[in-house]
Amino acid sequence: MLLIRSAALEDLGNPSFVANHCFRLAGRDTMGGETLVRIDFEPATRIPTADIAGAAYLDSITYRLRFTETTLTRPERSALTNVREVRFRTRFRTVTLGIALQDSLAAITTYRFGQGPRIETQRTLEVRFRRPLPVP
């Protein structure tokens, strides 16, 4: 089984991810009617295998992660030999102070040979905490 993940905050701050990807401040961008700060990322040229590239969109006031757009790079160098491209758009939502979770995800997979694209959508419907949240 092959697992492909959309970029999330734990990836963008992971020392291994940071050491193996190039980052570029792309400036301000607008998505969903919000003005955001866009940071582009891509695997370092020394990475010969499939990886991810994309952009992280941060709230321009709080710098909280709001969206990521992610593309699988070099899918032909993975177990996905029939895949031409995989694209993700993930939206994050702050559920309580300091906790942002994936709110929704759309993934589009296009194939090399004859098969139509596959579109997958996910949405977080409810979040429950086992213990009371600390008072801010």
mmCIF file with all atom_site columns, C-alpha atoms in Angstrom:
data_model
loop_
_atom_site.group_PDB
_atom_site.id
_atom_site.type_symbol
_atom_site.label_atom_id
_atom_site.label_alt_id
_atom_site.label_comp_id
_atom_site.label_asym_id
_atom_site.label_entity_id
_atom_site.label_seq_id
_atom_site.pdbx_PDB_ins_code
_atom_site.Cartn_x
_atom_site.Cartn_y
_atom_site.Cartn_z
_atom_site.occupancy
_atom_site.B_iso_or_equiv
_atom_site.pdbx_formal_charge
_atom_site.auth_seq_id
_atom_site.auth_comp_id
_atom_site.auth_asym_id
_atom_site.auth_atom_id
_atom_site.pdbx_PDB_model_num
ATOM 1   C CA . MET A 1 1   ? 0.000   0.000  0.000   1.00 0.00 ? 1   MET A CA 1
ATOM 2   C CA . LEU A 1 2   ? 1.247   3.457  -0.894  1.00 0.00 ? 2   LEU A CA 1
ATOM 3   C CA . LEU A 1 3   ? 0.268   6.427  1.267   1.00 0.00 ? 3   LEU A CA 1
ATOM 4   C CA . ILE A 1 4   ? 0.272   9.933  -0.206  1.00 0.00 ? 4   ILE A CA 1
ATOM 5   C CA . ARG A 1 5   ? -0.331  12.803 2.178   1.00 0.00 ? 5   ARG A CA 1
ATOM 6   C CA . SER A 1 6   ? -1.306  16.361 1.546   1.00 0.00 ? 6   SER A CA 1
ATOM 7   C CA . ALA A 1 7   ? 1.089   18.823 3.183   1.00 0.00 ? 7   ALA A CA 1
ATOM 8   C CA . ALA A 1 8   ? -0.004  19.864 6.669   1.00 0.00 ? 8   ALA A CA 1
ATOM 9   C CA . LEU A 1 9   ? 1.513   21.960 9.439   1.00 0.00 ? 9   LEU A CA 1
ATOM 10  C CA . GLU A 1 10  ? 3.365   19.004 10.958  1.00 0.00 ? 10  GLU A CA 1
ATOM 11  C CA . ASP A 1 11  ? 5.063   18.410 7.577   1.00 0.00 ? 11  ASP A CA 1
ATOM 12  C CA . LEU A 1 12  ? 5.994   22.029 6.951   1.00 0.00 ? 12  LEU A CA 1
ATOM 13  C CA . GLY A 1 13  ? 7.650   22.289 10.369  1.00 0.00 ? 13  GLY A CA 1
ATOM 14  C CA . ASN A 1 14  ? 9.295   18.849 10.306  1.00 0.00 ? 14  ASN A CA 1
ATOM 15  C CA . PRO A 1 15  ? 13.127  19.160 10.327  1.00 0.00 ? 15  PRO A CA 1
ATOM 16  C CA . SER A 1 16  ? 13.503  16.426 7.684   1.00 0.00 ? 16  SER A CA 1
ATOM 17  C CA . PHE A 1 17  ? 10.939  18.088 5.396   1.00 0.00 ? 17  PHE A CA 1
ATOM 18  C CA . VAL A 1 18  ? 12.633  21.474 5.847   1.00 0.00 ? 18  VAL A CA 1
ATOM 19  C CA . ALA A 1 19  ? 16.084  19.981 5.136   1.00 0.00 ? 19  ALA A CA 1
ATOM 20  C CA . ASN A 1 20  ? 14.878  18.302 1.928   1.00 0.00 ? 20  ASN A CA 1
ATOM 21  C CA . HIS A 1 21  ? 12.686  21.018 0.415   1.00 0.00 ? 21  HIS A CA 1
ATOM 22  C CA . CYS A 1 22  ? 13.269  24.500 -0.972  1.00 0.00 ? 22  CYS A CA 1
ATOM 23  C CA . PHE A 1 23  ? 10.951  27.268 0.242   1.00 0.00 ? 23  PHE A CA 1
ATOM 24  C CA . ARG A 1 24  ? 10.150  30.597 -1.402  1.00 0.00 ? 24  ARG A CA 1
ATOM 25  C CA . LEU A 1 25  ? 8.034   33.438 -0.075  1.00 0.00 ? 25  LEU A CA 1
ATOM 26  C CA . ALA A 1 26  ? 5.717   34.081 -3.031  1.00 0.00 ? 26  ALA A CA 1
ATOM 27  C CA . GLY A 1 27  ? 3.941   37.065 -1.444  1.00 0.00 ? 27  GLY A CA 1
ATOM 28  C CA . ARG A 1 28  ? 0.269   37.828 -0.977  1.00 0.00 ? 28  ARG A CA 1
ATOM 29  C CA . ASP A 1 29  ? -2.457  35.846 -2.690  1.00 0.00 ? 29  ASP A CA 1
ATOM 30  C CA . THR A 1 30  ? -6.235  35.670 -2.451  1.00 0.00 ? 30  THR A CA 1
ATOM 31  C CA . MET A 1 31  ? -8.116  32.419 -1.975  1.00 0.00 ? 31  MET A CA 1
ATOM 32  C CA . GLY A 1 32  ? -11.719 31.997 -0.926  1.00 0.00 ? 32  GLY A CA 1
ATOM 33  C CA . GLY A 1 33  ? -12.015 35.782 -0.552  1.00 0.00 ? 33  GLY A CA 1
ATOM 34  C CA . GLU A 1 34  ? -9.181  35.885 2.002   1.00 0.00 ? 34  GLU A CA 1
ATOM 35  C CA . THR A 1 35  ? -5.872  37.706 1.628   1.00 0.00 ? 35  THR A CA 1
ATOM 36  C CA . LEU A 1 36  ? -3.180  35.187 2.483   1.00 0.00 ? 36  LEU A CA 1
ATOM 37  C CA . VAL A 1 37  ? 0.609   34.885 2.548   1.00 0.00 ? 37  VAL A CA 1
ATOM 38  C CA . ARG A 1 38  ? 1.789   32.210 0.110   1.00 0.00 ? 38  ARG A CA 1
ATOM 39  C CA . ILE A 1 39  ? 4.906   30.115 0.673   1.00 0.00 ? 39  ILE A CA 1
ATOM 40  C CA . ASP A 1 40  ? 5.868   27.802 -2.196  1.00 0.00 ? 40  ASP A CA 1
ATOM 41  C CA . PHE A 1 41  ? 7.825   24.617 -1.559  1.00 0.00 ? 41  PHE A CA 1
ATOM 42  C CA . GLU A 1 42  ? 9.398   21.917 -3.711  1.00 0.00 ? 42  GLU A CA 1
ATOM 43  C CA . PRO A 1 43  ? 11.740  18.999 -3.154  1.00 0.00 ? 43  PRO A CA 1
ATOM 44  C CA . ALA A 1 44  ? 15.455  19.693 -3.372  1.00 0.00 ? 44  ALA A CA 1
ATOM 45  C CA . THR A 1 45  ? 16.957  18.725 -6.751  1.00 0.00 ? 45  THR A CA 1
ATOM 46  C CA . ARG A 1 46  ? 18.960  15.964 -5.055  1.00 0.00 ? 46  ARG A CA 1
ATOM 47  C CA . ILE A 1 47  ? 15.711  14.061 -4.246  1.00 0.00 ? 47  ILE A CA 1
ATOM 48  C CA . PRO A 1 48  ? 15.412  11.438 -7.026  1.00 0.00 ? 48  PRO A CA 1
ATOM 49  C CA . THR A 1 49  ? 12.112  9.887  -5.945  1.00 0.00 ? 49  THR A CA 1
ATOM 50  C CA . ALA A 1 50  ? 8.475   10.928 -5.907  1.00 0.00 ? 50  ALA A CA 1
ATOM 51  C CA . ASP A 1 51  ? 7.792   13.682 -3.383  1.00 0.00 ? 51  ASP A CA 1
ATOM 52  C CA . ILE A 1 52  ? 5.477   16.662 -2.969  1.00 0.00 ? 52  ILE A CA 1
ATOM 53  C CA . ALA A 1 53  ? 5.605   20.276 -4.126  1.00 0.00 ? 53  ALA A CA 1
ATOM 54  C CA . GLY A 1 54  ? 3.077   23.009 -3.613  1.00 0.00 ? 54  GLY A CA 1
ATOM 55  C CA . ALA A 1 55  ? 2.123   26.069 -1.643  1.00 0.00 ? 55  ALA A CA 1
ATOM 56  C CA . ALA A 1 56  ? 1.084   26.835 1.912   1.00 0.00 ? 56  ALA A CA 1
ATOM 57  C CA . TYR A 1 57  ? -1.297  29.742 2.458   1.00 0.00 ? 57  TYR A CA 1
ATOM 58  C CA . LEU A 1 58  ? -1.115  31.498 5.817   1.00 0.00 ? 58  LEU A CA 1
ATOM 59  C CA . ASP A 1 59  ? -3.544  33.992 7.319   1.00 0.00 ? 59  ASP A CA 1
ATOM 60  C CA . SER A 1 60  ? -1.934  37.396 6.682   1.00 0.00 ? 60  SER A CA 1
ATOM 61  C CA . ILE A 1 61  ? -2.654  38.596 10.241  1.00 0.00 ? 61  ILE A CA 1
ATOM 62  C CA . THR A 1 62  ? -2.270  35.519 12.479  1.00 0.00 ? 62  THR A CA 1
ATOM 63  C CA . TYR A 1 63  ? 0.013   33.417 10.213  1.00 0.00 ? 63  TYR A CA 1
ATOM 64  C CA . ARG A 1 64  ? -2.162  30.380 10.911  1.00 0.00 ? 64  ARG A CA 1
ATOM 65  C CA . LEU A 1 65  ? -2.198  27.766 8.154   1.00 0.00 ? 65  LEU A CA 1
ATOM 66  C CA . ARG A 1 66  ? -5.400  28.163 6.090   1.00 0.00 ? 66  ARG A CA 1
ATOM 67  C CA . PHE A 1 67  ? -4.818  26.140 2.891   1.00 0.00 ? 67  PHE A CA 1
ATOM 68  C CA . THR A 1 68  ? -2.273  23.954 1.170   1.00 0.00 ? 68  THR A CA 1
ATOM 69  C CA . GLU A 1 69  ? -2.085  23.026 -2.486  1.00 0.00 ? 69  GLU A CA 1
ATOM 70  C CA . THR A 1 70  ? 0.045   19.961 -3.074  1.00 0.00 ? 70  THR A CA 1
ATOM 71  C CA . THR A 1 71  ? 1.153   18.047 -6.168  1.00 0.00 ? 71  THR A CA 1
ATOM 72  C CA . LEU A 1 72  ? 2.894   14.683 -6.271  1.00 0.00 ? 72  LEU A CA 1
ATOM 73  C CA . THR A 1 73  ? 6.216   15.106 -8.089  1.00 0.00 ? 73  THR A CA 1
ATOM 74  C CA . ARG A 1 74  ? 7.650   12.346 -10.270 1.00 0.00 ? 74  ARG A CA 1
ATOM 75  C CA . PRO A 1 75  ? 4.752   9.879  -9.844  1.00 0.00 ? 75  PRO A CA 1
ATOM 76  C CA . GLU A 1 76  ? 6.446   7.622  -12.414 1.00 0.00 ? 76  GLU A CA 1
ATOM 77  C CA . ARG A 1 77  ? 9.191   7.031  -9.824  1.00 0.00 ? 77  ARG A CA 1
ATOM 78  C CA . SER A 1 78  ? 6.680   5.619  -7.346  1.00 0.00 ? 78  SER A CA 1
ATOM 79  C CA . ALA A 1 79  ? 4.487   2.531  -7.216  1.00 0.00 ? 79  ALA A CA 1
ATOM 80  C CA . LEU A 1 80  ? 1.842   4.601  -9.043  1.00 0.00 ? 80  LEU A CA 1
ATOM 81  C CA . THR A 1 81  ? 3.044   3.720  -12.541 1.00 0.00 ? 81  THR A CA 1
ATOM 82  C CA . ASN A 1 82  ? -0.338  4.453  -14.172 1.00 0.00 ? 82  ASN A CA 1
ATOM 83  C CA . VAL A 1 83  ? -0.703  7.884  -12.517 1.00 0.00 ? 83  VAL A CA 1
ATOM 84  C CA . ARG A 1 84  ? 0.053   11.073 -14.450 1.00 0.00 ? 84  ARG A CA 1
ATOM 85  C CA . GLU A 1 85  ? -0.719  13.562 -11.673 1.00 0.00 ? 85  GLU A CA 1
ATOM 86  C CA . VAL A 1 86  ? -2.149  13.838 -8.151  1.00 0.00 ? 86  VAL A CA 1
ATOM 87  C CA . ARG A 1 87  ? -3.247  17.274 -6.879  1.00 0.00 ? 87  ARG A CA 1
ATOM 88  C CA . PHE A 1 88  ? -4.597  18.123 -3.430  1.00 0.00 ? 88  PHE A CA 1
ATOM 89  C CA . ARG A 1 89  ? -6.237  21.246 -2.059  1.00 0.00 ? 89  ARG A CA 1
ATOM 90  C CA . THR A 1 90  ? -6.639  21.168 1.710   1.00 0.00 ? 90  THR A CA 1
ATOM 91  C CA . ARG A 1 91  ? -8.437  23.736 3.838   1.00 0.00 ? 91  ARG A CA 1
ATOM 92  C CA . PHE A 1 92  ? -7.619  24.035 7.543   1.00 0.00 ? 92  PHE A CA 1
ATOM 93  C CA . ARG A 1 93  ? -9.825  25.393 10.300  1.00 0.00 ? 93  ARG A CA 1
ATOM 94  C CA . THR A 1 94  ? -8.891  26.433 13.827  1.00 0.00 ? 94  THR A CA 1
ATOM 95  C CA . VAL A 1 95  ? -11.120 24.392 16.152  1.00 0.00 ? 95  VAL A CA 1
ATOM 96  C CA . THR A 1 96  ? -9.775  25.964 19.333  1.00 0.00 ? 96  THR A CA 1
ATOM 97  C CA . LEU A 1 97  ? -6.842  28.193 20.232  1.00 0.00 ? 97  LEU A CA 1
ATOM 98  C CA . GLY A 1 98  ? -3.668  26.663 18.799  1.00 0.00 ? 98  GLY A CA 1
ATOM 99  C CA . ILE A 1 99  ? -5.356  23.641 17.182  1.00 0.00 ? 99  ILE A CA 1
ATOM 100 C CA . ALA A 1 100 ? -5.898  23.712 13.418  1.00 0.00 ? 100 ALA A CA 1
ATOM 101 C CA . LEU A 1 101 ? -7.341  20.632 11.741  1.00 0.00 ? 101 LEU A CA 1
ATOM 102 C CA . GLN A 1 102 ? -8.009  19.637 8.169   1.00 0.00 ? 102 GLN A CA 1
ATOM 103 C CA . ASP A 1 103 ? -11.492 20.936 7.417   1.00 0.00 ? 103 ASP A CA 1
ATOM 104 C CA . SER A 1 104 ? -11.762 19.713 3.840   1.00 0.00 ? 104 SER A CA 1
ATOM 105 C CA . LEU A 1 105 ? -9.666  18.108 1.133   1.00 0.00 ? 105 LEU A CA 1
ATOM 106 C CA . ALA A 1 106 ? -10.145 17.678 -2.601  1.00 0.00 ? 106 ALA A CA 1
ATOM 107 C CA . ALA A 1 107 ? -7.814  15.334 -4.481  1.00 0.00 ? 107 ALA A CA 1
ATOM 108 C CA . ILE A 1 108 ? -7.769  14.874 -8.251  1.00 0.00 ? 108 ILE A CA 1
ATOM 109 C CA . THR A 1 109 ? -5.853  11.951 -9.736  1.00 0.00 ? 109 THR A CA 1
ATOM 110 C CA . THR A 1 110 ? -5.311  11.792 -13.495 1.00 0.00 ? 110 THR A CA 1
ATOM 111 C CA . TYR A 1 111 ? -4.080  8.637  -15.193 1.00 0.00 ? 111 TYR A CA 1
ATOM 112 C CA . ARG A 1 112 ? -1.789  7.924  -18.117 1.00 0.00 ? 112 ARG A CA 1
ATOM 113 C CA . PHE A 1 113 ? -3.810  5.321  -19.994 1.00 0.00 ? 113 PHE A CA 1
ATOM 114 C CA . GLY A 1 114 ? -7.477  5.768  -20.838 1.00 0.00 ? 114 GLY A CA 1
ATOM 115 C CA . GLN A 1 115 ? -8.961  5.917  -17.356 1.00 0.00 ? 115 GLN A CA 1
ATOM 116 C CA . GLY A 1 116 ? -10.830 9.122  -16.494 1.00 0.00 ? 116 GLY A CA 1
ATOM 117 C CA . PRO A 1 117 ? -9.771  11.309 -13.562 1.00 0.00 ? 117 PRO A CA 1
ATOM 118 C CA . ARG A 1 118 ? -10.676 10.287 -10.027 1.00 0.00 ? 118 ARG A CA 1
ATOM 119 C CA . ILE A 1 119 ? -11.959 13.028 -7.736  1.00 0.00 ? 119 ILE A CA 1
ATOM 120 C CA . GLU A 1 120 ? -11.989 12.448 -3.988  1.00 0.00 ? 120 GLU A CA 1
ATOM 121 C CA . THR A 1 121 ? -13.402 14.860 -1.440  1.00 0.00 ? 121 THR A CA 1
ATOM 122 C CA . GLN A 1 122 ? -13.186 14.714 2.336   1.00 0.00 ? 122 GLN A CA 1
ATOM 123 C CA . ARG A 1 123 ? -14.794 16.931 4.939   1.00 0.00 ? 123 ARG A CA 1
ATOM 124 C CA . THR A 1 124 ? -14.484 17.067 8.724   1.00 0.00 ? 124 THR A CA 1
ATOM 125 C CA . LEU A 1 125 ? -18.030 17.010 10.059  1.00 0.00 ? 125 LEU A CA 1
ATOM 126 C CA . GLU A 1 126 ? -17.462 17.097 13.792  1.00 0.00 ? 126 GLU A CA 1
ATOM 127 C CA . VAL A 1 127 ? -14.664 17.372 16.336  1.00 0.00 ? 127 VAL A CA 1
ATOM 128 C CA . ARG A 1 128 ? -15.096 16.052 19.865  1.00 0.00 ? 128 ARG A CA 1
ATOM 129 C CA . PHE A 1 129 ? -12.654 16.439 22.719  1.00 0.00 ? 129 PHE A CA 1
ATOM 130 C CA . ARG A 1 130 ? -12.438 13.810 25.454  1.00 0.00 ? 130 ARG A CA 1
ATOM 131 C CA . ARG A 1 131 ? -11.495 16.350 28.117  1.00 0.00 ? 131 ARG A CA 1
ATOM 132 C CA . PRO A 1 132 ? -12.537 19.947 28.704  1.00 0.00 ? 132 PRO A CA 1
ATOM 133 C CA . LEU A 1 133 ? -10.398 22.427 26.835  1.00 0.00 ? 133 LEU A CA 1
ATOM 134 C CA . PRO A 1 134 ? -8.072  24.647 28.866  1.00 0.00 ? 134 PRO A CA 1
ATOM 135 C CA . VAL A 1 135 ? -9.249  28.195 29.392  1.00 0.00 ? 135 VAL A CA 1
ATOM 136 C CA . PRO A 1 136 ? -7.198  30.582 27.183  1.00 0.00 ? 136 PRO A CA 1
#
